[in-house]
């Protein structure tokens, strides 16, 4: 073998090795991206998220996300007079929380207000007031948003530890189509037990009026169920989603194939 042939072979082998390494790195990167971003998988042909929740999500109208800055959100009666401002005070003059008449009616006619109905539904080891048959005085909450067990005790300093969250926030609903509803439909939505959950107060504050593209429960075991519930609520009331919201929902549902819908 000539003295020139050996360097040429080494160079060819090095070139082949570089090509192989580049391909391997490319495949690793592509696989990583597909796992992180399911929407990319759709673009290149990988099977996307599927199941009843996804099927229903794909039927929802997608809207623009302009002019949707919202108000912060506590549902607790004890603190809401201190915490809540109308969106008009925050720059959205068309929105008012009162338009949904939350806690202003006895929706099911059982003589109890919706907050106590939800506490009675979602808490365990409940103690009711001796003076007021509907009023929940204490109980334990297995919080779906954080996974924590929270001891609820009614009182000025303690009631806000457990709050009632609108799963689809009222301001999000307003932006999603509720601004055009009659009062009767907004009232029904604002007091619908299907859209209400007893949750940790801090988690409810952190969520505020964010949709699923901007916020998910820290309890990963409930993230898919939370997204499926939001989808079901929006479908029930004919509400829209933003592109970012839809993408976030699909990204979450990618990791729970076949996610069912809650019954309503």
PDB file of C-alpha atoms in Angstrom:
ATOM      1  CA  UNK A   1       0.000   0.000   0.000  1.00  0.00           C
ATOM      2  CA  UNK A   2       1.398   3.406  -0.993  1.00  0.00           C
ATOM      3  CA  UNK A   3       2.152   6.085   1.540  1.00  0.00           C
ATOM      4  CA  UNK A   4      -0.653   8.195   0.003  1.00  0.00           C
ATOM      5  CA  UNK A   5      -3.367   5.493   0.227  1.00  0.00           C
ATOM      6  CA  UNK A   6      -3.359   5.168   4.022  1.00  0.00           C
ATOM      7  CA  UNK A   7      -4.182   8.811   4.778  1.00  0.00           C
ATOM      8  CA  UNK A   8      -6.942   8.697   2.145  1.00  0.00           C
ATOM      9  CA  UNK A   9      -8.546   5.638   3.789  1.00  0.00           C
ATOM     10  CA  UNK A  10      -8.335   7.262   7.205  1.00  0.00           C
ATOM     11  CA  UNK A  11      -9.950  10.404   5.815  1.00  0.00           C
ATOM     12  CA  UNK A  12     -12.770   8.401   4.176  1.00  0.00           C
ATOM     13  CA  UNK A  13     -13.438   6.468   7.381  1.00  0.00           C
ATOM     14  CA  UNK A  14     -13.467   9.679   9.381  1.00  0.00           C
ATOM     15  CA  UNK A  15     -15.940  11.194   6.934  1.00  0.00           C
ATOM     16  CA  UNK A  16     -18.218   8.142   7.176  1.00  0.00           C
ATOM     17  CA  UNK A  17     -17.991   8.248  10.962  1.00  0.00           C
ATOM     18  CA  UNK A  18     -18.966  11.913  10.984  1.00  0.00           C
ATOM     19  CA  UNK A  19     -22.010  11.179   8.818  1.00  0.00           C
ATOM     20  CA  UNK A  20     -23.077   8.295  11.060  1.00  0.00           C
ATOM     21  CA  UNK A  21     -22.649  10.375  14.205  1.00  0.00           C
ATOM     22  CA  UNK A  22     -24.616  13.237  12.652  1.00  0.00           C
ATOM     23  CA  UNK A  23     -27.480  10.886  11.776  1.00  0.00           C
ATOM     24  CA  UNK A  24     -27.521   9.381  15.263  1.00  0.00           C
ATOM     25  CA  UNK A  25     -27.519  12.826  16.890  1.00  0.00           C
ATOM     26  CA  UNK A  26     -30.282  13.955  14.550  1.00  0.00           C
ATOM     27  CA  UNK A  27     -32.435  10.958  15.416  1.00  0.00           C
ATOM     28  CA  UNK A  28     -31.898  11.493  19.143  1.00  0.00           C
ATOM     29  CA  UNK A  29     -32.813  15.170  18.824  1.00  0.00           C
ATOM     30  CA  UNK A  30     -35.896  14.408  16.718  1.00  0.00           C
ATOM     31  CA  UNK A  31     -37.095  11.758  19.165  1.00  0.00           C
ATOM     32  CA  UNK A  32     -36.596  14.146  22.096  1.00  0.00           C
ATOM     33  CA  UNK A  33     -38.542  16.922  20.383  1.00  0.00           C
ATOM     34  CA  UNK A  34     -41.366  14.562  19.469  1.00  0.00           C
ATOM     35  CA  UNK A  35     -41.682  13.484  23.080  1.00  0.00           C
ATOM     36  CA  UNK A  36     -41.589  17.068  24.359  1.00  0.00           C
ATOM     37  CA  UNK A  37     -43.861  18.612  21.735  1.00  0.00           C
ATOM     38  CA  UNK A  38     -46.599  16.300  20.431  1.00  0.00           C
ATOM     39  CA  UNK A  39     -47.684  18.908  17.880  1.00  0.00           C
ATOM     40  CA  UNK A  40     -44.351  18.409  16.110  1.00  0.00           C
ATOM     41  CA  UNK A  41     -45.141  14.723  15.969  1.00  0.00           C
ATOM     42  CA  UNK A  42     -48.284  15.536  14.065  1.00  0.00           C
ATOM     43  CA  UNK A  43     -46.319  17.563  11.528  1.00  0.00           C
ATOM     44  CA  UNK A  44     -43.918  14.729  10.725  1.00  0.00           C
ATOM     45  CA  UNK A  45     -46.519  11.976  10.887  1.00  0.00           C
ATOM     46  CA  UNK A  46     -46.152  10.647  14.448  1.00  0.00           C
ATOM     47  CA  UNK A  47     -49.504   9.604  15.904  1.00  0.00           C
ATOM     48  CA  UNK A  48     -50.839  12.508  17.952  1.00  0.00           C
ATOM     49  CA  UNK A  49     -52.806  12.470  21.182  1.00  0.00           C
ATOM     50  CA  UNK A  50     -56.073  10.605  20.877  1.00  0.00           C
ATOM     51  CA  UNK A  51     -59.093   9.535  22.868  1.00  0.00           C
ATOM     52  CA  UNK A  52     -62.526  10.947  23.787  1.00  0.00           C
ATOM     53  CA  UNK A  53     -61.115  14.140  25.317  1.00  0.00           C
ATOM     54  CA  UNK A  54     -59.021  14.896  22.229  1.00  0.00           C
ATOM     55  CA  UNK A  55     -61.902  14.108  19.879  1.00  0.00           C
ATOM     56  CA  UNK A  56     -64.141  16.591  21.689  1.00  0.00           C
ATOM     57  CA  UNK A  57     -61.379  19.210  21.877  1.00  0.00           C
ATOM     58  CA  UNK A  58     -60.995  19.147  18.101  1.00  0.00           C
ATOM     59  CA  UNK A  59     -64.642  20.193  17.723  1.00  0.00           C
ATOM     60  CA  UNK A  60     -64.193  23.430  19.707  1.00  0.00           C
ATOM     61  CA  UNK A  61     -63.911  26.773  17.932  1.00  0.00           C
ATOM     62  CA  UNK A  62     -60.461  28.396  18.068  1.00  0.00           C
ATOM     63  CA  UNK A  63     -60.424  32.149  18.748  1.00  0.00           C
ATOM     64  CA  UNK A  64     -57.881  34.969  18.876  1.00  0.00           C
ATOM     65  CA  UNK A  65     -56.234  35.645  22.230  1.00  0.00           C
ATOM     66  CA  UNK A  66     -56.138  39.434  21.954  1.00  0.00           C
ATOM     67  CA  UNK A  67     -57.313  41.727  24.732  1.00  0.00           C
ATOM     68  CA  UNK A  68     -57.752  38.996  27.309  1.00  0.00           C
ATOM     69  CA  UNK A  69     -55.976  40.339  30.385  1.00  0.00           C
ATOM     70  CA  UNK A  70     -58.044  39.271  33.363  1.00  0.00           C
ATOM     71  CA  UNK A  71     -58.715  39.561  37.034  1.00  0.00           C
ATOM     72  CA  UNK A  72     -57.311  37.423  39.815  1.00  0.00           C
ATOM     73  CA  UNK A  73     -59.597  34.745  41.183  1.00  0.00           C
ATOM     74  CA  UNK A  74     -60.753  33.698  44.644  1.00  0.00           C
ATOM     75  CA  UNK A  75     -64.137  32.050  45.047  1.00  0.00           C
ATOM     76  CA  UNK A  76     -64.205  32.218  48.845  1.00  0.00           C
ATOM     77  CA  UNK A  77     -66.985  34.387  50.262  1.00  0.00           C
ATOM     78  CA  UNK A  78     -64.914  35.367  53.292  1.00  0.00           C
ATOM     79  CA  UNK A  79     -62.108  36.888  51.245  1.00  0.00           C
ATOM     80  CA  UNK A  80     -63.620  37.739  47.893  1.00  0.00           C
ATOM     81  CA  UNK A  81     -64.787  41.226  48.935  1.00  0.00           C
ATOM     82  CA  UNK A  82     -61.155  42.015  49.729  1.00  0.00           C
ATOM     83  CA  UNK A  83     -59.556  40.102  46.860  1.00  0.00           C
ATOM     84  CA  UNK A  84     -61.911  40.606  43.937  1.00  0.00           C
ATOM     85  CA  UNK A  85     -62.120  43.596  41.638  1.00  0.00           C
ATOM     86  CA  UNK A  86     -64.200  43.734  38.498  1.00  0.00           C
ATOM     87  CA  UNK A  87     -62.299  43.547  35.258  1.00  0.00           C
ATOM     88  CA  UNK A  88     -63.441  47.116  34.635  1.00  0.00           C
ATOM     89  CA  UNK A  89     -61.086  48.165  37.428  1.00  0.00           C
ATOM     90  CA  UNK A  90     -58.326  46.191  35.708  1.00  0.00           C
ATOM     91  CA  UNK A  91     -58.772  47.586  32.235  1.00  0.00           C
ATOM     92  CA  UNK A  92     -61.503  45.356  30.727  1.00  0.00           C
ATOM     93  CA  UNK A  93     -64.583  47.529  30.964  1.00  0.00           C
ATOM     94  CA  UNK A  94     -66.942  44.949  29.425  1.00  0.00           C
ATOM     95  CA  UNK A  95     -66.461  42.175  32.014  1.00  0.00           C
ATOM     96  CA  UNK A  96     -68.055  41.934  35.439  1.00  0.00           C
ATOM     97  CA  UNK A  97     -67.935  38.876  37.655  1.00  0.00           C
ATOM     98  CA  UNK A  98     -71.421  39.727  38.892  1.00  0.00           C
ATOM     99  CA  UNK A  99     -72.758  39.015  35.396  1.00  0.00           C
ATOM    100  CA  UNK A 100     -72.621  35.296  36.304  1.00  0.00           C
ATOM    101  CA  UNK A 101     -74.560  35.740  39.578  1.00  0.00           C
ATOM    102  CA  UNK A 102     -72.354  33.255  41.423  1.00  0.00           C
ATOM    103  CA  UNK A 103     -73.698  32.544  44.913  1.00  0.00           C
ATOM    104  CA  UNK A 104     -76.753  34.719  44.250  1.00  0.00           C
ATOM    105  CA  UNK A 105     -79.262  31.916  43.643  1.00  0.00           C
ATOM    106  CA  UNK A 106     -80.231  28.492  44.958  1.00  0.00           C
ATOM    107  CA  UNK A 107     -79.726  26.710  41.640  1.00  0.00           C
ATOM    108  CA  UNK A 108     -81.060  23.277  42.627  1.00  0.00           C
ATOM    109  CA  UNK A 109     -83.759  24.485  45.020  1.00  0.00           C
ATOM    110  CA  UNK A 110     -82.460  22.507  48.002  1.00  0.00           C
ATOM    111  CA  UNK A 111     -82.370  25.553  50.248  1.00  0.00           C
ATOM    112  CA  UNK A 112     -78.563  25.717  50.248  1.00  0.00           C
ATOM    113  CA  UNK A 113     -76.187  28.037  48.430  1.00  0.00           C
ATOM    114  CA  UNK A 114     -73.833  26.543  45.874  1.00  0.00           C
ATOM    115  CA  UNK A 115     -70.661  27.005  47.956  1.00  0.00           C
ATOM    116  CA  UNK A 116     -72.000  24.810  50.751  1.00  0.00           C
ATOM    117  CA  UNK A 117     -73.303  22.305  48.191  1.00  0.00           C
ATOM    118  CA  UNK A 118     -69.791  21.952  46.733  1.00  0.00           C
ATOM    119  CA  UNK A 119     -68.111  21.723  50.140  1.00  0.00           C
ATOM    120  CA  UNK A 120     -70.600  19.011  51.131  1.00  0.00           C
ATOM    121  CA  UNK A 121     -69.888  17.159  47.878  1.00  0.00           C
ATOM    122  CA  UNK A 122     -66.084  17.398  47.860  1.00  0.00           C
ATOM    123  CA  UNK A 123     -65.131  17.173  51.545  1.00  0.00           C
ATOM    124  CA  UNK A 124     -65.111  14.118  53.794  1.00  0.00           C
ATOM    125  CA  UNK A 125     -65.688  13.799  57.555  1.00  0.00           C
ATOM    126  CA  UNK A 126     -68.048  16.769  57.346  1.00  0.00           C
ATOM    127  CA  UNK A 127     -69.530  18.549  60.327  1.00  0.00           C
ATOM    128  CA  UNK A 128     -72.529  20.809  59.648  1.00  0.00           C
ATOM    129  CA  UNK A 129     -73.559  23.847  61.647  1.00  0.00           C
ATOM    130  CA  UNK A 130     -76.162  23.161  64.318  1.00  0.00           C
ATOM    131  CA  UNK A 131     -77.812  26.504  63.576  1.00  0.00           C
ATOM    132  CA  UNK A 132     -77.713  26.372  59.758  1.00  0.00           C
ATOM    133  CA  UNK A 133     -78.422  22.977  58.234  1.00  0.00           C
ATOM    134  CA  UNK A 134     -76.566  23.687  54.963  1.00  0.00           C
ATOM    135  CA  UNK A 135     -73.461  25.326  56.368  1.00  0.00           C
ATOM    136  CA  UNK A 136     -70.355  23.131  56.414  1.00  0.00           C
ATOM    137  CA  UNK A 137     -68.348  23.881  59.555  1.00  0.00           C
ATOM    138  CA  UNK A 138     -65.432  21.496  59.034  1.00  0.00           C
ATOM    139  CA  UNK A 139     -64.172  18.593  56.969  1.00  0.00           C
ATOM    140  CA  UNK A 140     -61.197  17.224  55.056  1.00  0.00           C
ATOM    141  CA  UNK A 141     -60.384  17.998  51.442  1.00  0.00           C
ATOM    142  CA  UNK A 142     -58.298  15.731  49.219  1.00  0.00           C
ATOM    143  CA  UNK A 143     -57.240  18.613  47.017  1.00  0.00           C
ATOM    144  CA  UNK A 144     -57.163  17.622  43.328  1.00  0.00           C
ATOM    145  CA  UNK A 145     -54.922  20.560  42.361  1.00  0.00           C
ATOM    146  CA  UNK A 146     -52.057  19.853  44.777  1.00  0.00           C
ATOM    147  CA  UNK A 147     -52.646  16.322  46.030  1.00  0.00           C
ATOM    148  CA  UNK A 148     -52.605  17.608  49.622  1.00  0.00           C
ATOM    149  CA  UNK A 149     -55.050  16.724  52.379  1.00  0.00           C
ATOM    150  CA  UNK A 150     -56.398  19.974  53.817  1.00  0.00           C
ATOM    151  CA  UNK A 151     -58.348  20.323  57.046  1.00  0.00           C
ATOM    152  CA  UNK A 152     -61.168  22.820  56.526  1.00  0.00           C
ATOM    153  CA  UNK A 153     -62.507  24.834  59.439  1.00  0.00           C
ATOM    154  CA  UNK A 154     -64.989  27.646  58.874  1.00  0.00           C
ATOM    155  CA  UNK A 155     -63.809  30.981  60.247  1.00  0.00           C
ATOM    156  CA  UNK A 156     -62.572  34.433  59.272  1.00  0.00           C
ATOM    157  CA  UNK A 157     -58.935  33.319  59.326  1.00  0.00           C
ATOM    158  CA  UNK A 158     -59.384  29.777  58.007  1.00  0.00           C
ATOM    159  CA  UNK A 159     -62.232  29.597  55.473  1.00  0.00           C
ATOM    160  CA  UNK A 160     -60.012  30.826  52.652  1.00  0.00           C
ATOM    161  CA  UNK A 161     -57.715  27.788  52.966  1.00  0.00           C
ATOM    162  CA  UNK A 162     -60.354  25.919  50.941  1.00  0.00           C
ATOM    163  CA  UNK A 163     -61.952  27.827  48.080  1.00  0.00           C
ATOM    164  CA  UNK A 164     -64.401  26.987  45.320  1.00  0.00           C
ATOM    165  CA  UNK A 165     -62.831  27.228  41.882  1.00  0.00           C
ATOM    166  CA  UNK A 166     -64.595  27.675  38.565  1.00  0.00           C
ATOM    167  CA  UNK A 167     -62.670  25.092  36.528  1.00  0.00           C
ATOM    168  CA  UNK A 168     -63.274  27.222  33.446  1.00  0.00           C
ATOM    169  CA  UNK A 169     -62.733  30.642  34.992  1.00  0.00           C
ATOM    170  CA  UNK A 170     -65.527  33.179  34.650  1.00  0.00           C
ATOM    171  CA  UNK A 171     -63.342  35.685  32.834  1.00  0.00           C
ATOM    172  CA  UNK A 172     -62.076  32.987  30.477  1.00  0.00           C
ATOM    173  CA  UNK A 173     -65.686  31.988  29.819  1.00  0.00           C
ATOM    174  CA  UNK A 174     -66.544  35.635  29.136  1.00  0.00           C
ATOM    175  CA  UNK A 175     -63.783  35.856  26.538  1.00  0.00           C
ATOM    176  CA  UNK A 176     -64.766  32.456  25.135  1.00  0.00           C
ATOM    177  CA  UNK A 177     -68.323  33.466  24.280  1.00  0.00           C
ATOM    178  CA  UNK A 178     -70.231  34.120  27.508  1.00  0.00           C
ATOM    179  CA  UNK A 179     -70.237  37.873  26.914  1.00  0.00           C
ATOM    180  CA  UNK A 180     -72.906  37.205  24.272  1.00  0.00           C
ATOM    181  CA  UNK A 181     -75.095  34.956  26.420  1.00  0.00           C
ATOM    182  CA  UNK A 182     -78.413  35.884  28.003  1.00  0.00           C
ATOM    183  CA  UNK A 183     -78.378  36.396  31.768  1.00  0.00           C
ATOM    184  CA  UNK A 184     -80.083  33.040  32.343  1.00  0.00           C
ATOM    185  CA  UNK A 185     -77.283  31.084  30.659  1.00  0.00           C
ATOM    186  CA  UNK A 186     -74.523  33.013  32.424  1.00  0.00           C
ATOM    187  CA  UNK A 187     -76.269  32.376  35.739  1.00  0.00           C
ATOM    188  CA  UNK A 188     -76.514  28.673  34.974  1.00  0.00           C
ATOM    189  CA  UNK A 189     -72.820  28.544  34.062  1.00  0.00           C
ATOM    190  CA  UNK A 190     -71.718  30.524  37.115  1.00  0.00           C
ATOM    191  CA  UNK A 191     -73.517  28.121  39.463  1.00  0.00           C
ATOM    192  CA  UNK A 192     -73.064  24.816  37.615  1.00  0.00           C
ATOM    193  CA  UNK A 193     -71.624  22.176  40.002  1.00  0.00           C
ATOM    194  CA  UNK A 194     -69.899  20.539  37.021  1.00  0.00           C
ATOM    195  CA  UNK A 195     -67.712  23.646  36.704  1.00  0.00           C
ATOM    196  CA  UNK A 196     -67.018  23.982  40.430  1.00  0.00           C
ATOM    197  CA  UNK A 197     -64.408  22.250  42.593  1.00  0.00           C
ATOM    198  CA  UNK A 198     -63.308  22.702  46.188  1.00  0.00           C
ATOM    199  CA  UNK A 199     -59.542  23.283  46.048  1.00  0.00           C
ATOM    200  CA  UNK A 200     -56.623  24.684  48.024  1.00  0.00           C
ATOM    201  CA  UNK A 201     -56.934  28.461  48.310  1.00  0.00           C
ATOM    202  CA  UNK A 202     -53.354  29.176  47.236  1.00  0.00           C
ATOM    203  CA  UNK A 203     -53.670  26.973  44.146  1.00  0.00           C
ATOM    204  CA  UNK A 204     -56.881  28.776  43.228  1.00  0.00           C
ATOM    205  CA  UNK A 205     -55.114  32.125  43.553  1.00  0.00           C
ATOM    206  CA  UNK A 206     -52.179  30.891  41.464  1.00  0.00           C
ATOM    207  CA  UNK A 207     -54.531  29.739  38.739  1.00  0.00           C
ATOM    208  CA  UNK A 208     -56.495  33.008  38.754  1.00  0.00           C
ATOM    209  CA  UNK A 209     -58.375  33.197  35.427  1.00  0.00           C
ATOM    210  CA  UNK A 210     -55.792  31.290  33.372  1.00  0.00           C
ATOM    211  CA  UNK A 211     -56.810  28.651  30.835  1.00  0.00           C
ATOM    212  CA  UNK A 212     -55.075  25.289  30.446  1.00  0.00           C
ATOM    213  CA  UNK A 213     -52.498  26.707  28.035  1.00  0.00           C
ATOM    214  CA  UNK A 214     -51.166  28.896  30.855  1.00  0.00           C
ATOM    215  CA  UNK A 215     -51.763  26.897  34.037  1.00  0.00           C
ATOM    216  CA  UNK A 216     -52.051  23.275  35.152  1.00  0.00           C
ATOM    217  CA  UNK A 217     -52.427  21.774  38.629  1.00  0.00           C
ATOM    218  CA  UNK A 218     -49.121  20.959  40.332  1.00  0.00           C
ATOM    219  CA  UNK A 219     -50.591  17.512  41.038  1.00  0.00           C
ATOM    220  CA  UNK A 220     -49.497  15.713  37.862  1.00  0.00           C
ATOM    221  CA  UNK A 221     -51.899  12.856  38.564  1.00  0.00           C
ATOM    222  CA  UNK A 222     -54.805  15.249  37.982  1.00  0.00           C
ATOM    223  CA  UNK A 223     -53.495  17.216  34.998  1.00  0.00           C
ATOM    224  CA  UNK A 224     -55.136  15.014  32.369  1.00  0.00           C
ATOM    225  CA  UNK A 225     -58.405  14.902  34.300  1.00  0.00           C
ATOM    226  CA  UNK A 226     -58.325  18.676  34.709  1.00  0.00           C
ATOM    227  CA  UNK A 227     -57.825  19.258  30.988  1.00  0.00           C
ATOM    228  CA  UNK A 228     -60.565  16.762  30.118  1.00  0.00           C
ATOM    229  CA  UNK A 229     -62.954  18.537  32.498  1.00  0.00           C
ATOM    230  CA  UNK A 230     -62.183  21.923  30.941  1.00  0.00           C
ATOM    231  CA  UNK A 231     -62.833  20.496  27.479  1.00  0.00           C
ATOM    232  CA  UNK A 232     -66.134  18.955  28.587  1.00  0.00           C
ATOM    233  CA  UNK A 233     -67.284  22.215  30.195  1.00  0.00           C
ATOM    234  CA  UNK A 234     -66.398  24.277  27.139  1.00  0.00           C
ATOM    235  CA  UNK A 235     -68.182  21.796  24.882  1.00  0.00           C
ATOM    236  CA  UNK A 236     -71.259  21.738  27.135  1.00  0.00           C
ATOM    237  CA  UNK A 237     -71.626  25.511  26.885  1.00  0.00           C
ATOM    238  CA  UNK A 238     -70.336  26.053  23.349  1.00  0.00           C
ATOM    239  CA  UNK A 239     -67.257  28.005  24.476  1.00  0.00           C
ATOM    240  CA  UNK A 240     -64.161  28.518  22.352  1.00  0.00           C
ATOM    241  CA  UNK A 241     -60.441  27.963  23.013  1.00  0.00           C
ATOM    242  CA  UNK A 242     -57.362  29.910  21.961  1.00  0.00           C
ATOM    243  CA  UNK A 243     -54.683  28.328  19.786  1.00  0.00           C
ATOM    244  CA  UNK A 244     -52.262  28.381  22.737  1.00  0.00           C
ATOM    245  CA  UNK A 245     -54.872  26.816  24.990  1.00  0.00           C
ATOM    246  CA  UNK A 246     -55.613  24.054  22.478  1.00  0.00           C
ATOM    247  CA  UNK A 247     -51.910  23.326  21.992  1.00  0.00           C
ATOM    248  CA  UNK A 248     -51.409  23.114  25.758  1.00  0.00           C
ATOM    249  CA  UNK A 249     -54.335  20.731  26.108  1.00  0.00           C
ATOM    250  CA  UNK A 250     -53.037  18.486  23.335  1.00  0.00           C
ATOM    251  CA  UNK A 251     -49.563  18.488  24.867  1.00  0.00           C
ATOM    252  CA  UNK A 252     -50.995  17.341  28.194  1.00  0.00           C
ATOM    253  CA  UNK A 253     -53.300  14.722  26.665  1.00  0.00           C
ATOM    254  CA  UNK A 254     -50.403  13.288  24.648  1.00  0.00           C
ATOM    255  CA  UNK A 255     -49.186  11.664  27.872  1.00  0.00           C
ATOM    256  CA  UNK A 256     -52.531  10.058  28.752  1.00  0.00           C
ATOM    257  CA  UNK A 257     -53.776   8.317  25.576  1.00  0.00           C
ATOM    258  CA  UNK A 258     -57.464   7.518  25.616  1.00  0.00           C
ATOM    259  CA  UNK A 259     -58.246  10.057  28.362  1.00  0.00           C
ATOM    260  CA  UNK A 260     -62.002   9.785  29.011  1.00  0.00           C
ATOM    261  CA  UNK A 261     -64.364  12.670  29.578  1.00  0.00           C
ATOM    262  CA  UNK A 262     -66.072  13.271  32.927  1.00  0.00           C
ATOM    263  CA  UNK A 263     -69.818  12.779  32.989  1.00  0.00           C
ATOM    264  CA  UNK A 264     -72.050  15.801  33.156  1.00  0.00           C
TER     265      UNK A 264
END
